[in-house]
Amino acid sequence: MERGGFNGVGPDEEAPALKPAPQQRYRTVESHDRAVVQMAPMEFGSSADGSASASAGPRYIKPGTNLRTDARMHMASSNGRSSNGSQGDSKLELFGFDSLETETKLGTMMGVFVPCLQNILGIIYYIRFTWIVGMGGIWQSLVLVAFCGSCTFLTTISLSAIATNGAMKGGGPYYLIGRALGPEVGVSIGLCFFLGNAVAGAMYVLGAVETFLDAVPSAGFFQESVTVVSNTFVNGTAAGNASTISTPNLHDLQVYGIIVTILLCFIVFGGVNIINKVAPAFLIPVLFSILCIYIGVFIAPRPNASKWITGLSITTLKDNWSSDYQRTNNAGVPDPNGSIYWDFNALLGLYFPAVTGIMAGSNRSASLKDTQRSIPIGTLHATISTTMMYLLSVFLFGALSTREGLLTDRLLCAAVAWPSPAVIYAGIILSTLGAALQSLTGAPRLLAAIANDDILPVLNYFKAYEGSEPHVATLFTSFICISCVIIGNLDLITPTITMFFLLCYAGVNLSCFLLDLLDAPSWRPRWKLHHWSLSLIGALLCIVIMFMISWTFTVVSLALASLIYYYVSLKGKAGDWGDGFKSAYFQLALRSLRSMGANQVHPKNWYPIPLIFCRPWGKLPENVPCHPKLADFANCMKKKGRGNLKPNIVVMRYPEIWRRENLTQIPSTFVSIINDCIIANKAVVIVKGLDEWPNEYQRQYGTIDLYWIVRDGGLMLLLSQLLLTKESFESCKIQVFCIAEEDIEAEELKADVKKFLYDLRMQADVIVVTMKSWEADPDRSGGSKKDDPEVYRNAQSRIRTYISELKEAAGREGRPLMEGRKQVVVDEQKVDKFLYTMLKLNATILRHSRMAVVVLVSLPPPPLNHPAYCYMEYMDLLVENIPRILIVRGYRRDVVTLFT
């Protein structure tokens, strides 16, 4: 392997483009993407014939520059010549990263909170909730609401943890589950969740149509009357009178439902932007109608009020406190000869769709401006606010009307509302239509996201490419919705929705539980409220609710998911996402660990496994195998003692003794070790200041400063995060320094770096400092050295003396310039340039990080055909007067990832 620049490429050769690993599917950065931060590496190498080429200083690549870089954050070629020959042979490169989408995105309010609110405040609240209170009584209704609310709250906690663990693409819960549990589980649960959303659209449409026909009975093409004989016990008293109640005809529901679904599909075809524009028009009347209900409850009974409405009364509340489960007909009207018997479990299946709107925001994750912020905040606020509203409504409705009124008057909310029932009719219709729009918008995007992952070839028809709407998926969703509308029975549809949503919720909780249990270094969610026990309780609660509602529906839904899982296993394409199951195999099965191999480890599952070089310099006492604190430092690089069997990082002490003891063999040994590590594809961490390294009882206060000069796959960032997990460093903060030329747009550079760190879930302050390059400093290039510090002049003098000795020996023996048994090439101008660059970098570190707890800086690889003695002088100048420093070099592999 040839090495020459900071990125390990020779100075006069065109570096080959690095191919991304086949399992990665990241998009490369195009010339039209947002700004790409790139710093030119310090050029250490020289050509074999001694020729030198000009080197460009640090530069900032602005938008529109014709640049393509590997999206896997590999160290890319940076020393190729431009077409006009003006580009230098190497550049100081900071990093590259996947560009994110730049179109207008949605915020927390319109992207998450409003869709969740529209789905939760739906048809169940308006035309089924009073009936639920009447059937289950106040205390069981409170238990019902709290039970379902706890399930959705715990699921929201798990959803927030995974969503804040990195950048999130489209697909919502499917994306989260698939990346955590694998493509087979993700596709199986994702398709079931898609069906749940599609069927939910039918539920909302039927709710809107039923309300319309109840409000305007004459609009029905068919008429139907149901006679109710109230000879059952109501509140312990037998009522023998009969009453006739008009209910919408099934065929009317079908006809109007199909028409409404088609109209909604036309709106959905207009795209998500149109949905967002009309969303307030649907939501504001809904909120107003709820306010009207509350006003009407507090001023009831009004003149001409129904005989069942008593107003808020303690007596009514006591009468409705206990449950009164009865038989009903298919329309839900109490009937002693009815075919349906209701109990708590049946009410659970009917009510649960009222709280399934928590996924409405995550379904549109590709359209969100900031998923890591919007999904947790918007979803949690919607969940808590609506749960409180439902709990309050149980008391209000239970104290408002008699049991008979709660059970027979489906539109009791409208009857009590102020100033007129028409307000509630409008609110119900707009609420359900708005929720239907959200379902018909989210479901196609979910299906398109599954298809775009290219796991199942049969789903290729539903793909939607970047910037386009999923029209085919929308048509398919509309077909499913219309098919369910034809069924026409709201109470038969809701248990189906419940099962699919609960299956998805259980998958989200299990995903978070597994990720928390494995606790890989890449698992760093910003959401601090989650805990593995909460995720486990949430998953168990979902499963319990499924079986409580219906064993039959549960078995059918699990069987469907299992069939899809089996089909994906047989026909699906492999998707290497570094999922949790692979991580479990990686940690728990030694045979799987060996078969996978260290080079195939995904960044999500990567663990630093140090190999300590104890006596590379041979000057320690015989009874001391290595520096006592070298093992302590290596332990700081590990996360709870986990990892591979094969070391991937070489850890050694910086040879501070070489000049003091005049050990002239150390430079060649030092360079050989680094070169061997590069060839063997091992990362390198060199520690200076072990005498001052704290033990586990010495708490440090201050900053951990990173001078990130070379893309190393994120190793330096990962090490800083691992240090924070130790008690001695947990009170420290991380600072990332970006070194740029004086004419760089510092604020734009800082913003891009902060965005990159945010997507990596890394809390750090970003500081941009300027450093004048060799070419930009006329004193350096002109040869004036009068202002150089003594340490710089001494290093120059020693190098010149050493090179003179090499030349004298070569001339005396009539051979090329040799160091040991290796031929070397010396360019004295470049030697001065390298010394100057190291001097400036050292001065920058001392100016900004003199009080830092520890400093991390990129390790420049030894230049090709360069004297090892010169390289040792460069390194000495870099670490001069810095008490505690880690010099880090990655090995061209990612150890952190942007994606969840």
Tab-separated table of C-alpha atoms in Angstrom, residues 340-566:
chain	number	residue	atom	x	y	z
A	340	ILE	CA	-73.293	-9.248	19.654
A	341	TYR	CA	-72.539	-9.400	23.372
A	342	TRP	CA	-70.257	-6.654	24.632
A	343	ASP	CA	-67.728	-6.916	27.445
A	344	PHE	CA	-64.549	-5.068	28.416
A	345	ASN	CA	-62.447	-6.888	25.840
A	346	ALA	CA	-64.886	-6.047	23.056
A	347	LEU	CA	-64.906	-2.384	24.105
A	348	LEU	CA	-61.110	-2.477	24.028
A	349	GLY	CA	-61.177	-3.513	20.379
A	350	LEU	CA	-63.709	-0.808	19.545
A	351	TYR	CA	-61.941	2.018	21.375
A	352	PHE	CA	-58.283	1.331	20.556
A	353	PRO	CA	-58.419	2.806	17.003
A	354	ALA	CA	-59.114	6.140	18.704
A	355	VAL	CA	-55.504	6.209	19.957
A	356	THR	CA	-53.739	4.805	16.892
A	357	GLY	CA	-52.955	8.217	15.417
A	358	ILE	CA	-49.524	8.404	17.072
A	359	MET	CA	-47.877	7.057	13.925
A	360	ALA	CA	-49.352	9.696	11.630
A	361	GLY	CA	-46.283	11.927	11.982
A	362	SER	CA	-43.649	9.208	11.662
A	363	ASN	CA	-45.398	7.899	8.535
A	364	ARG	CA	-44.309	11.132	6.855
A	365	SER	CA	-40.733	11.082	8.119
A	366	ALA	CA	-39.334	11.770	4.660
A	367	SER	CA	-41.234	15.073	4.593
A	368	LEU	CA	-40.028	16.311	7.986
A	369	LYS	CA	-37.405	19.008	8.387
A	370	ASP	CA	-35.961	17.543	11.589
A	371	THR	CA	-37.168	14.029	12.433
A	372	GLN	CA	-35.044	13.832	15.589
A	373	ARG	CA	-36.885	16.786	17.095
A	374	SER	CA	-40.309	16.734	15.479
A	375	ILE	CA	-41.285	13.090	15.997
A	376	PRO	CA	-40.680	12.968	19.789
A	377	ILE	CA	-42.084	16.403	20.590
A	378	GLY	CA	-45.070	16.339	18.246
A	379	THR	CA	-46.100	12.741	18.951
A	380	LEU	CA	-45.708	12.963	22.724
A	381	HIS	CA	-47.660	16.219	22.997
A	382	ALA	CA	-50.465	14.821	20.843
A	383	THR	CA	-50.582	11.605	22.904
A	384	ILE	CA	-50.650	13.299	26.305
A	385	SER	CA	-53.121	16.050	25.379
A	386	THR	CA	-55.656	13.696	23.774
A	387	THR	CA	-55.400	11.127	26.595
A	388	MET	CA	-56.159	13.853	29.133
A	389	MET	CA	-59.086	14.964	27.009
A	390	TYR	CA	-60.499	11.442	26.825
A	391	LEU	CA	-60.147	10.956	30.589
A	392	LEU	CA	-61.962	14.242	31.250
A	393	SER	CA	-64.681	13.328	28.780
A	394	VAL	CA	-65.421	10.079	30.633
A	395	PHE	CA	-66.396	12.041	33.746
A	396	LEU	CA	-68.317	14.680	31.801
A	397	PHE	CA	-70.372	12.267	29.703
A	398	GLY	CA	-70.935	9.935	32.649
A	399	ALA	CA	-72.394	12.775	34.697
A	400	LEU	CA	-74.352	14.306	31.816
A	401	SER	CA	-76.835	11.717	30.584
A	402	THR	CA	-78.749	8.708	31.756
A	403	ARG	CA	-77.603	5.254	30.802
A	404	GLU	CA	-80.363	4.889	28.224
A	405	GLY	CA	-79.298	8.094	26.524
A	406	LEU	CA	-75.658	7.032	26.429
A	407	LEU	CA	-76.563	3.710	24.839
A	408	THR	CA	-79.203	4.763	22.330
A	409	ASP	CA	-78.238	8.247	21.187
A	410	ARG	CA	-75.213	7.832	18.931
A	411	LEU	CA	-74.991	11.605	18.420
A	412	LEU	CA	-75.337	12.605	22.044
A	413	CYS	CA	-72.339	14.933	21.581
A	414	ALA	CA	-74.261	16.817	18.928
A	415	ALA	CA	-77.447	16.897	20.985
A	416	VAL	CA	-75.720	18.578	23.913
A	417	ALA	CA	-73.408	20.898	21.977
A	418	TRP	CA	-73.753	24.660	22.050
A	419	PRO	CA	-75.134	26.482	20.143
A	420	SER	CA	-76.435	23.926	17.660
A	421	PRO	CA	-75.930	20.256	16.708
A	422	ALA	CA	-74.964	21.446	13.237
A	423	VAL	CA	-71.582	22.572	14.613
A	424	ILE	CA	-70.878	19.044	15.778
A	425	TYR	CA	-72.039	17.490	12.546
A	426	ALA	CA	-69.593	19.717	10.687
A	427	GLY	CA	-66.866	18.927	13.194
A	428	ILE	CA	-67.422	15.186	12.918
A	429	ILE	CA	-67.444	15.204	9.143
A	430	LEU	CA	-64.354	17.408	8.883
A	431	SER	CA	-62.570	15.432	11.602
A	432	THR	CA	-63.158	12.116	9.929
A	433	LEU	CA	-62.374	13.429	6.465
A	434	GLY	CA	-59.161	14.990	7.763
A	435	ALA	CA	-58.163	11.729	9.430
A	436	ALA	CA	-59.033	9.846	6.246
A	437	LEU	CA	-56.788	12.186	4.282
A	438	GLN	CA	-53.934	11.543	6.709
A	439	SER	CA	-54.403	7.787	6.347
A	440	LEU	CA	-54.637	7.937	2.569
A	441	THR	CA	-51.520	10.116	2.537
A	442	GLY	CA	-49.418	8.072	4.969
A	443	ALA	CA	-50.291	4.576	3.736
A	444	PRO	CA	-49.045	5.024	0.121
A	445	ARG	CA	-45.807	6.580	1.353
A	446	LEU	CA	-45.298	3.664	3.673
A	447	LEU	CA	-45.847	1.196	0.833
A	448	ALA	CA	-43.543	3.195	-1.447
A	449	ALA	CA	-40.815	3.215	1.213
A	450	ILE	CA	-41.021	-0.575	1.492
A	451	ALA	CA	-40.844	-0.889	-2.284
A	452	ASN	CA	-37.928	1.554	-2.578
A	453	ASP	CA	-35.799	-0.629	-0.296
A	454	ASP	CA	-35.909	-3.190	-3.112
A	455	ILE	CA	-36.384	-6.145	-0.776
A	456	LEU	CA	-39.377	-7.664	-2.565
A	457	PRO	CA	-39.328	-7.513	-6.387
A	458	VAL	CA	-43.118	-7.930	-6.444
A	459	LEU	CA	-43.435	-4.452	-4.906
A	460	ASN	CA	-41.432	-2.710	-7.633
A	461	TYR	CA	-44.638	-1.309	-9.131
A	462	PHE	CA	-45.148	0.825	-6.038
A	463	LYS	CA	-41.773	2.556	-6.079
A	464	ALA	CA	-41.765	6.335	-5.904
A	465	TYR	CA	-38.554	8.049	-6.825
A	466	GLU	CA	-37.140	11.099	-5.124
A	467	GLY	CA	-39.307	14.175	-5.537
A	468	SER	CA	-42.287	12.282	-6.977
A	469	GLU	CA	-45.599	11.280	-5.467
A	470	PRO	CA	-46.419	7.547	-4.963
A	471	HIS	CA	-49.317	7.521	-7.404
A	472	VAL	CA	-49.434	3.763	-7.983
A	473	ALA	CA	-49.318	3.110	-4.242
A	474	THR	CA	-52.084	5.672	-3.781
A	475	LEU	CA	-54.295	3.867	-6.295
A	476	PHE	CA	-53.714	0.562	-4.545
A	477	THR	CA	-54.496	2.117	-1.154
A	478	SER	CA	-57.699	3.574	-2.565
A	479	PHE	CA	-58.723	0.156	-3.860
A	480	ILE	CA	-58.278	-1.382	-0.382
A	481	CYS	CA	-60.138	1.513	1.217
A	482	ILE	CA	-63.090	1.180	-1.161
A	483	SER	CA	-63.191	-2.578	-0.582
A	484	CYS	CA	-63.534	-2.026	3.154
A	485	VAL	CA	-66.089	0.724	2.650
A	486	ILE	CA	-68.266	-1.803	0.836
A	487	ILE	CA	-68.365	-3.840	4.070
A	488	GLY	CA	-70.125	-0.856	5.560
A	489	ASN	CA	-69.929	-1.882	9.227
A	490	LEU	CA	-67.760	0.356	11.392
A	491	ASP	CA	-67.752	-2.030	14.348
A	492	LEU	CA	-66.435	-4.916	12.233
A	493	ILE	CA	-63.626	-2.849	10.728
A	494	THR	CA	-62.160	-1.407	13.918
A	495	PRO	CA	-60.819	-4.694	15.422
A	496	THR	CA	-58.912	-5.351	12.190
A	497	ILE	CA	-57.264	-1.928	12.416
A	498	THR	CA	-56.498	-2.514	16.069
A	499	MET	CA	-54.598	-5.739	15.394
A	500	PHE	CA	-52.416	-4.285	12.669
A	501	PHE	CA	-51.585	-1.195	14.685
A	502	LEU	CA	-50.836	-3.184	17.834
A	503	LEU	CA	-48.554	-5.443	15.822
A	504	CYS	CA	-46.645	-2.374	14.641
A	505	TYR	CA	-46.493	-0.923	18.149
A	506	ALA	CA	-45.124	-4.181	19.505
A	507	GLY	CA	-42.476	-4.129	16.764
A	508	VAL	CA	-41.405	-0.588	17.662
A	509	ASN	CA	-41.118	-1.473	21.352
A	510	LEU	CA	-39.219	-4.684	20.650
A	511	SER	CA	-36.853	-2.807	18.340
A	512	CYS	CA	-36.036	-0.273	21.042
A	513	PHE	CA	-35.702	-3.037	23.648
A	514	LEU	CA	-33.281	-5.008	21.479
A	515	LEU	CA	-31.178	-1.964	20.631
A	516	ASP	CA	-31.043	-0.974	24.292
A	517	LEU	CA	-30.142	-4.515	25.308
A	518	LEU	CA	-27.296	-4.748	22.791
A	519	ASP	CA	-26.126	-1.211	23.610
A	520	ALA	CA	-23.699	-0.850	20.716
A	521	PRO	CA	-21.631	2.362	20.570
A	522	SER	CA	-23.810	3.525	17.672
A	523	TRP	CA	-26.886	3.374	19.949
A	524	ARG	CA	-26.903	6.921	21.315
A	525	PRO	CA	-30.490	8.206	21.248
A	526	ARG	CA	-30.991	11.828	22.227
A	527	TRP	CA	-34.305	10.920	23.886
A	528	LYS	CA	-33.260	10.362	27.486
A	529	LEU	CA	-36.637	9.260	28.898
A	530	HIS	CA	-36.512	5.802	27.379
A	531	HIS	CA	-35.341	2.676	29.181
A	532	TRP	CA	-35.200	-0.952	28.132
A	533	SER	CA	-37.751	-1.872	30.807
A	534	LEU	CA	-40.266	0.647	29.430
A	535	SER	CA	-39.840	-0.766	25.933
A	536	LEU	CA	-40.306	-4.322	27.206
A	537	ILE	CA	-43.434	-3.353	29.168
A	538	GLY	CA	-44.790	-1.560	26.089
A	539	ALA	CA	-44.240	-4.627	23.897
A	540	LEU	CA	-45.871	-6.970	26.421
A	541	LEU	CA	-48.789	-4.567	26.849
A	542	CYS	CA	-49.395	-4.540	23.086
A	543	ILE	CA	-49.409	-8.335	22.946
A	544	VAL	CA	-51.738	-8.581	25.947
A	545	ILE	CA	-54.191	-6.123	24.387
A	546	MET	CA	-54.169	-8.099	21.137
A	547	PHE	CA	-55.175	-11.318	22.876
A	548	MET	CA	-57.699	-9.551	25.098
A	549	ILE	CA	-59.506	-8.108	22.105
A	550	SER	CA	-59.743	-11.288	20.081
A	551	TRP	CA	-57.821	-14.521	19.941
A	552	THR	CA	-59.074	-15.078	16.424
A	553	PHE	CA	-57.992	-11.706	15.047
A	554	THR	CA	-54.653	-12.004	16.858
A	555	VAL	CA	-53.887	-15.412	15.387
A	556	VAL	CA	-54.936	-14.245	11.914
A	557	SER	CA	-52.763	-11.108	12.067
A	558	LEU	CA	-49.752	-13.023	13.409
A	559	ALA	CA	-50.251	-15.688	10.767
A	560	LEU	CA	-50.369	-13.037	8.038
A	561	ALA	CA	-47.179	-11.403	9.343
A	562	SER	CA	-45.507	-14.822	9.538
A	563	LEU	CA	-46.464	-15.649	5.959
A	564	ILE	CA	-45.029	-12.357	4.736
A	565	TYR	CA	-41.884	-12.997	6.793
A	566	TYR	CA	-41.504	-16.444	5.237
